[in-house]
């Protein structure tokens, strides 16, 4: 019996673009999942389902960060979660949750959106490694800023069956978003 290797598949879910490792896409001559023994077919479906779940969780995490939803992030971040910024600065789970729980002041930076793009999910049983881009739109007072970061994250399935985010690393330089300039605010966004 030949070993079935996971195939690559692009999954388009607006606004996400996901490279799914382990998704069931057949090439000519490849054995269909129906022809595989039940355990192999089930494992393939499970890998696909897990990669889709992690991909959806990625955008939920970014939406929660933009909204400063500390309760949701507290439920998803592992107890040992760490966030490494592009400049090498590391923030702990406790530091980040404390920041999100602080009331905003008028001079605080306000995040309008954090959107995941070009997402790749690589499954390893109960571990998922994700890479991609995050497009960030924010206001600092009346100044609008849009930029993009490249990231790598590691998720682990907890005993409860839920995925937990272990670590985030910004692995590429933060660069201005090409869709806007730092001083031009799109007409649908307001910084004051």
XYZ file of N, CA and C in Angstrom:
576
model
N 0.848 -1.176 0.000
C 0.000 0.000 0.000
C 0.889 1.234 0.000
N 0.638 2.154 -0.903
C 1.475 3.343 -0.960
C 1.000 4.365 0.071
N 1.970 5.112 0.569
C 1.658 6.148 1.555
C 1.016 7.332 0.845
N -0.037 7.865 1.442
C -0.724 9.020 0.855
C -0.159 10.276 1.485
N 0.458 11.095 0.677
C 1.041 12.347 1.155
C -0.012 13.437 1.093
N -0.017 14.364 2.055
C -0.975 15.459 1.978
C -0.738 16.286 0.729
N -1.799 16.778 0.177
C -1.675 17.637 -1.000
C -1.951 19.071 -0.591
N -1.540 20.002 -1.433
C -1.740 21.412 -1.154
C -3.002 21.887 -1.858
N -3.698 22.793 -1.233
C -4.948 23.289 -1.791
C -5.136 24.729 -1.319
N -5.485 25.596 -2.197
C -5.811 26.961 -1.807
C -7.284 27.030 -1.474
N -7.595 27.495 -0.284
C -8.969 27.634 0.171
C -9.273 29.113 0.235
N -10.240 29.571 -0.496
C -10.578 30.990 -0.538
C -11.802 31.229 0.313
N -11.613 32.007 1.356
C -12.716 32.396 2.227
C -12.542 33.876 2.486
N -13.365 34.692 1.906
C -13.210 36.131 1.969
C -13.105 36.574 3.407
N -12.139 37.364 3.826
C -11.018 37.881 3.061
C -9.777 37.010 3.188
N -9.927 35.771 3.612
C -8.766 34.917 3.836
C -8.346 34.192 2.573
N -7.066 34.039 2.397
C -6.513 33.161 1.375
C -5.673 32.159 2.139
N -6.054 30.886 2.107
C -5.448 29.880 2.954
C -4.775 28.815 2.113
N -3.527 28.507 2.433
C -2.843 27.361 1.852
C -3.019 26.241 2.851
N -3.737 25.231 2.454
C -4.152 24.181 3.365
C -3.321 22.934 3.131
N -2.510 22.537 4.128
C -1.731 21.324 4.008
C -2.579 20.180 4.550
N -2.787 19.180 3.753
C -3.582 18.051 4.204
C -4.996 18.077 3.678
N -5.356 19.065 2.896
C -6.687 19.116 2.323
C -6.789 18.047 1.247
N -7.967 17.517 1.064
C -8.118 16.408 0.123
C -8.432 16.905 -1.284
N -7.387 17.087 -2.052
C -7.506 17.454 -3.458
C -6.748 16.394 -4.237
N -7.399 15.763 -5.212
C -6.757 14.676 -5.941
C -6.132 15.180 -7.226
N -5.027 14.563 -7.571
C -4.412 14.788 -8.865
C -4.670 13.541 -9.693
N -4.551 13.611 -11.018
C -4.804 12.425 -11.837
C -3.965 11.241 -11.360
N -4.609 10.086 -11.216
C -3.917 8.874 -10.803
C -3.805 8.696 -9.303
N -4.204 9.695 -8.529
C -4.120 9.590 -7.087
C -5.326 8.832 -6.553
N -5.123 8.060 -5.506
C -6.198 7.299 -4.895
C -7.171 8.241 -4.219
N -8.455 8.036 -4.438
C -9.455 8.884 -3.792
C -9.582 8.499 -2.333
N -10.084 9.415 -1.531
C -10.266 9.162 -0.104
C -11.216 7.990 0.107
N -12.192 7.819 -0.789
C -13.148 6.721 -0.661
C -12.462 5.377 -0.820
N -11.358 5.315 -1.585
C -10.665 4.052 -1.813
C -9.656 3.741 -0.711
N -9.409 4.674 0.184
C -8.453 4.457 1.260
C -9.113 3.683 2.388
N -8.322 2.981 3.187
C -8.898 2.346 4.378
C -9.548 3.422 5.247
N -10.547 3.032 6.019
C -11.294 4.001 6.833
C -10.405 4.874 7.698
N -9.359 4.313 8.303
C -8.504 5.109 9.186
C -7.761 6.185 8.409
N -7.281 5.875 7.196
C -6.563 6.867 6.391
C -7.519 7.945 5.913
N -8.703 7.550 5.491
C -9.708 8.515 5.029
C -10.115 9.435 6.172
N -10.310 8.856 7.340
C -10.706 9.633 8.518
C -9.594 10.602 8.922
N -8.344 10.141 8.871
C -7.215 11.004 9.235
C -7.114 12.182 8.278
N -7.359 11.922 7.003
C -7.306 12.997 6.009
C -8.392 14.031 6.245
N -9.612 13.558 6.520
C -10.722 14.479 6.811
C -10.407 15.281 8.065
N -9.851 14.611 9.078
C -9.528 15.278 10.326
C -8.478 16.369 10.115
N -7.438 16.076 9.332
C -6.402 17.070 9.046
C -7.005 18.257 8.314
N -7.858 17.985 7.347
C -8.519 19.067 6.601
C -9.386 19.900 7.546
N -10.209 19.241 8.359
C -11.081 19.953 9.296
C -10.274 20.797 10.271
N -9.161 20.225 10.782
C -8.310 20.963 11.716
C -7.707 22.195 11.054
N -7.217 22.061 9.825
C -6.596 23.200 9.153
C -7.625 24.293 8.885
N -8.848 23.917 8.545
C -9.908 24.910 8.324
C -10.261 25.595 9.645
N -10.317 24.828 10.733
C -10.620 25.411 12.052
C -9.560 26.404 12.492
N -8.291 26.034 12.309
C -7.198 26.927 12.701
C -7.212 28.184 11.828
N -7.477 28.032 10.543
C -7.538 29.191 9.637
C -8.632 30.159 10.083
N -9.785 29.653 10.440
C -10.876 30.518 10.904
C -10.508 31.176 12.233
N -9.830 30.428 13.101
C -9.413 30.968 14.394
C -8.425 32.116 14.224
N -7.566 32.038 13.215
C -6.594 33.110 12.962
C -7.303 34.463 12.806
N -8.339 34.527 11.982
C -9.028 35.806 11.783
C -9.794 36.212 13.035
N -10.359 35.242 13.763
C -11.067 35.572 15.008
C -10.113 36.197 16.027
N -8.880 35.687 16.089
C -7.866 36.241 17.003
C -7.559 37.690 16.609
N -7.398 37.945 15.312
C -7.078 39.307 14.862
C -8.246 40.267 15.089
N -9.458 39.814 14.867
C -10.637 40.648 15.117
C -10.730 40.977 16.604
N -10.470 39.984 17.452
C -10.492 40.208 18.906
C -9.407 41.193 19.320
N -8.227 41.099 18.718
C -7.140 42.033 19.045
C -7.525 43.450 18.635
N -8.134 43.611 17.478
C -8.556 44.944 17.023
C -9.613 45.532 17.946
N -10.479 44.685 18.462
C -11.568 45.141 19.351
C -11.154 45.187 20.818
N -9.921 44.767 21.111
C -9.414 44.697 22.481
C -10.272 43.764 23.331
N -10.666 42.642 22.751
C -11.519 41.653 23.413
C -10.647 40.717 24.252
N -10.308 41.181 25.444
C -9.412 40.424 26.326
C -10.018 39.087 26.738
N -11.332 39.014 26.888
C -11.975 37.753 27.296
C -11.753 36.664 26.253
N -11.946 36.999 24.971
C -11.741 36.002 23.928
C -10.271 35.607 23.845
N -9.378 36.585 23.870
C -7.948 36.286 23.771
C -7.488 35.449 24.963
N -8.024 35.735 26.137
C -7.707 34.965 27.335
C -8.092 33.501 27.146
N -9.178 33.234 26.412
C -9.628 31.860 26.192
C -8.822 31.131 25.118
N -8.126 31.875 24.248
C -7.400 31.275 23.130
C -5.894 31.210 23.382
N -5.345 32.197 24.055
C -3.908 32.209 24.302
C -3.560 31.171 25.364
N -2.547 30.361 25.105
C -2.060 29.382 26.078
C -1.483 30.123 27.285
N -1.429 29.470 28.450
C -0.871 30.126 29.638
C 0.549 30.651 29.427
N 1.309 30.033 28.539
C 2.700 30.445 28.286
C 2.828 31.310 27.031
N 1.720 31.824 26.501
C 1.746 32.594 25.252
C 2.728 33.758 25.327
N 3.465 33.958 24.216
C 4.399 35.085 24.066
C 4.211 35.694 22.690
N 4.369 37.013 22.611
C 4.237 37.755 21.352
C 5.564 38.442 21.083
N 6.243 38.041 20.003
C 7.530 38.635 19.641
C 7.312 39.598 18.482
N 7.669 40.872 18.711
C 7.508 41.923 17.707
C 8.682 41.899 16.727
N 8.539 42.636 15.625
C 9.581 42.656 14.586
C 10.899 43.240 15.101
N 10.847 44.071 16.142
C 12.069 44.659 16.689
C 12.715 43.773 17.757
N 12.158 42.558 17.965
C 12.709 41.632 18.950
C 12.097 41.756 20.327
N 11.305 42.788 20.551
C 10.645 42.970 21.853
C 9.646 41.843 22.071
N 9.628 41.285 23.288
C 8.735 40.173 23.610
C 7.763 40.623 24.689
N 6.475 40.343 24.462
C 5.455 40.638 25.467
C 4.828 39.328 25.923
N 4.582 39.240 27.212
C 3.961 38.040 27.772
C 2.442 38.143 27.648
N 1.807 37.036 27.869
C 0.342 36.969 27.871
C -0.232 37.961 28.876
N 0.333 37.971 30.100
C -0.166 38.848 31.166
C -0.047 40.322 30.778
N 1.085 40.711 30.167
C 1.275 42.105 29.737
C 0.231 42.512 28.704
N 0.041 41.662 27.707
C -0.900 41.981 26.630
C -2.331 42.056 27.139
N -2.731 41.081 27.963
C -4.098 41.101 28.501
C -4.324 42.327 29.370
N -3.319 42.711 30.139
C -3.425 43.913 30.964
C -3.618 45.151 30.090
N -2.847 45.249 28.993
C -2.999 46.377 28.067
C -4.403 46.431 27.482
N -4.920 45.265 27.052
C -6.253 45.226 26.440
C -7.359 45.557 27.429
N -7.132 45.294 28.700
C -8.169 45.548 29.718
C -8.187 47.001 30.201
N -7.157 47.771 29.848
C -7.111 49.182 30.248
C -8.100 49.985 29.416
N -8.823 50.906 30.045
C -9.723 51.763 29.254
C -8.909 52.645 28.306
N -9.439 52.884 27.138
C -8.759 53.743 26.158
C -8.908 55.203 26.537
N -7.882 55.962 26.189
C -7.966 57.413 26.335
C -8.038 58.013 24.935
N -8.335 59.282 24.832
C -8.470 59.944 23.531
C -7.162 59.900 22.735
N -6.026 59.858 23.431
C -4.734 59.871 22.726
C -4.238 58.468 22.365
N -4.937 57.427 22.798
C -4.508 56.056 22.504
C -4.601 55.745 21.016
N -3.770 54.810 20.603
C -3.844 54.288 19.238
C -5.108 53.423 19.164
N -5.898 53.648 18.140
C -7.136 52.890 17.938
C -6.990 52.044 16.682
N -7.157 50.742 16.833
C -7.047 49.837 15.688
C -8.405 49.735 15.014
N -8.420 50.022 13.713
C -9.653 49.927 12.938
C -9.871 48.510 12.419
N -8.772 47.857 12.019
C -8.893 46.523 11.438
C -7.559 45.804 11.471
N -7.624 44.486 11.638
C -6.478 43.590 11.499
C -6.982 42.428 10.651
N -6.544 42.354 9.401
C -7.048 41.345 8.468
C -5.938 40.385 8.054
N -6.208 39.087 8.195
C -5.250 38.051 7.820
C -5.325 37.825 6.316
N -4.161 37.630 5.710
C -4.067 37.413 4.267
C -2.947 36.401 4.001
N -3.020 35.713 2.860
C -1.976 34.771 2.425
C -1.631 33.764 3.508
N -2.647 33.227 4.161
C -2.463 32.324 5.293
C -2.091 30.917 4.838
N -1.076 30.357 5.468
C -0.676 28.970 5.253
C -0.816 28.242 6.579
N -1.493 27.104 6.565
C -1.678 26.294 7.769
C -0.995 24.949 7.529
N -0.058 24.608 8.388
C 0.674 23.346 8.279
C 0.336 22.503 9.500
N -0.268 21.352 9.279
C -0.734 20.515 10.375
C 0.291 19.432 10.729
N 0.471 19.219 12.040
C 1.317 18.147 12.576
C 0.569 17.545 13.757
N -0.399 16.694 13.458
C -1.281 16.081 14.458
C -1.928 17.127 15.342
N -1.457 17.302 16.583
C -2.072 18.253 17.511
C -1.360 19.596 17.557
N -0.545 19.866 16.542
C 0.170 21.136 16.432
C -0.084 21.721 15.058
N -0.280 23.021 15.004
C -0.462 23.714 13.727
C 0.509 24.886 13.682
N 1.196 25.013 12.559
C 2.093 26.146 12.331
C 1.442 26.990 11.243
N 1.278 28.278 11.514
C 0.665 29.164 10.530
C 1.635 30.277 10.163
N 1.569 30.691 8.907
C 2.327 31.848 8.441
C 1.404 32.659 7.544
N 1.701 33.931 7.422
C 0.895 34.780 6.554
C 1.191 36.240 6.785
N 0.236 37.056 6.357
C 0.326 38.509 6.491
C -0.838 39.013 7.322
N -0.601 40.105 8.035
C -1.684 40.810 8.727
C -1.652 42.249 8.243
N -2.766 42.704 7.665
C -2.907 44.090 7.234
C -3.568 44.846 8.386
N -2.871 45.856 8.885
C -3.329 46.600 10.050
C -3.678 48.025 9.626
N -4.835 48.512 10.085
C -5.233 49.902 9.868
C -5.517 50.500 11.233
N -4.832 51.631 11.564
C -4.994 52.240 12.885
C -4.972 53.759 12.826
N -5.440 54.340 13.902
C -5.399 55.787 14.097
C -4.641 56.073 15.389
N -3.717 57.020 15.309
C -3.026 57.530 16.487
C -3.406 58.999 16.554
N -4.375 59.308 17.393
C -4.943 60.658 17.375
C -5.654 60.862 16.056
N -5.246 61.882 15.286
C -5.857 62.143 13.984
C -5.038 61.588 12.830
N -3.947 60.853 13.150
C -3.060 60.343 12.102
C -3.436 58.906 11.772
N -3.737 58.662 10.510
C -4.077 57.332 10.019
C -2.809 56.619 9.572
N -2.717 55.316 9.880
C -1.556 54.530 9.460
C -2.024 53.139 9.065
N -1.545 52.674 7.926
C -1.830 51.316 7.481
C -0.500 50.630 7.201
N -0.362 49.400 7.681
C 0.875 48.664 7.452
C 0.589 47.168 7.422
N 1.575 46.417 6.980
C 1.446 44.964 6.864
C 2.617 44.308 7.575
N 2.332 43.217 8.296
C 3.381 42.437 8.942
C 3.294 40.988 8.462
N 4.436 40.333 8.398
C 4.512 38.893 8.096
C 4.682 38.185 9.441
N 3.941 37.096 9.638
C 3.975 36.421 10.935
C 4.131 34.916 10.803
N 4.501 34.301 11.934
C 4.532 32.845 12.104
C 3.964 32.573 13.493
N 3.058 31.591 13.572
C 2.445 31.243 14.852
C 2.432 29.728 15.030
N 2.337 29.324 16.289
C 2.211 27.902 16.605
C 0.991 27.733 17.506
N 0.111 26.820 17.089
C -1.073 26.449 17.863
C -0.914 25.011 18.335
N -1.546 24.694 19.461
C -1.551 23.328 19.966
C -2.970 22.998 20.420
N -3.393 21.749 20.133
C -4.719 21.324 20.592
C -4.623 20.973 22.073
N -5.434 21.623 22.884
C -5.441 21.365 24.322
C -6.187 20.060 24.600
N -6.103 19.567 25.824
C -6.809 18.344 26.207
C -8.310 18.485 25.996
N -8.816 19.697 26.092
C -10.247 19.953 25.892
C -10.647 19.809 24.424
N -9.655 19.749 23.524
C -9.936 19.661 22.096
C -9.884 21.011 21.399
N -9.808 22.090 22.175
C -9.747 23.440 21.603
C -8.313 23.790 21.238
N -8.168 24.596 20.181
C -6.838 25.053 19.761
C -6.420 26.234 20.622
N -5.158 26.231 21.069
C -4.591 27.337 21.840
C -3.375 27.873 21.120
N -3.265 29.198 21.107
C -2.132 29.866 20.478
C -0.977 29.901 21.472
N 0.156 29.260 21.094
C 1.325 29.206 21.971
C 2.234 30.413 21.807
N 2.456 30.822 20.540
C 3.405 31.900 20.299
C 3.115 32.600 18.982
N 3.449 33.873 18.932
C 3.360 34.690 17.711
C 4.728 35.323 17.511
N 5.227 35.262 16.271
C 6.476 35.940 15.910
C 6.215 36.774 14.665
N 6.492 38.061 14.746
C 6.492 38.889 13.550
C 7.844 38.626 12.900
N 7.832 37.977 11.737
C 9.073 37.481 11.138
C 9.575 38.335 9.984
N 8.802 39.321 9.579
C 9.246 40.207 8.507
C 9.120 41.637 8.966
N 9.831 42.506 8.302
C 9.749 43.924 8.649
C 8.325 44.425 8.472
N 7.931 45.308 9.370
C 6.648 45.978 9.206
C 6.806 46.938 8.045
N 5.903 46.879 7.087
C 6.027 47.758 5.919
C 4.719 48.482 5.688
N 4.804 49.713 5.179
C 3.573 50.463 4.901
C 2.697 49.684 3.934
N 1.413 49.752 4.174
C 0.462 49.088 3.295
C 0.403 49.840 1.981
N 0.540 49.130 0.888
C 0.572 49.775 -0.427
C -0.774 50.344 -0.850
N -1.845 49.980 -0.141
C -3.173 50.448 -0.529
C -3.477 51.865 -0.053
N -2.647 52.389 0.836
C -2.894 53.742 1.341
C -1.585 54.368 1.786
N -1.606 55.648 1.967
C -0.431 56.346 2.470
C -0.664 56.659 3.943
N 0.393 56.830 4.727
C 0.223 57.044 6.164
C -0.614 58.270 6.523
N -0.695 59.264 5.663
C -1.435 60.475 6.029
C -2.806 60.574 5.359
N -3.075 59.737 4.376
C -4.364 59.800 3.671
C -5.341 58.812 4.285
N -6.394 59.321 4.871
C -7.391 58.463 5.494
C -8.459 58.133 4.464
N -8.725 56.833 4.239
C -9.814 56.491 3.312
C -11.115 57.140 3.774
N -11.985 57.456 2.840
C -13.196 58.207 3.150
C -14.102 57.510 4.158
N -14.039 56.189 4.239
C -14.903 55.488 5.183
C -14.276 55.336 6.573
N -13.072 55.824 6.776
C -12.407 55.734 8.070
C -12.275 57.125 8.686
N -12.453 57.190 9.994
C -12.303 58.465 10.689
C -11.332 58.287 11.843
N -10.418 59.207 11.963
C -9.448 59.148 13.066
C -9.776 60.116 14.181
N -10.787 60.934 14.056
C -11.122 61.824 15.178
C -12.489 61.474 15.694
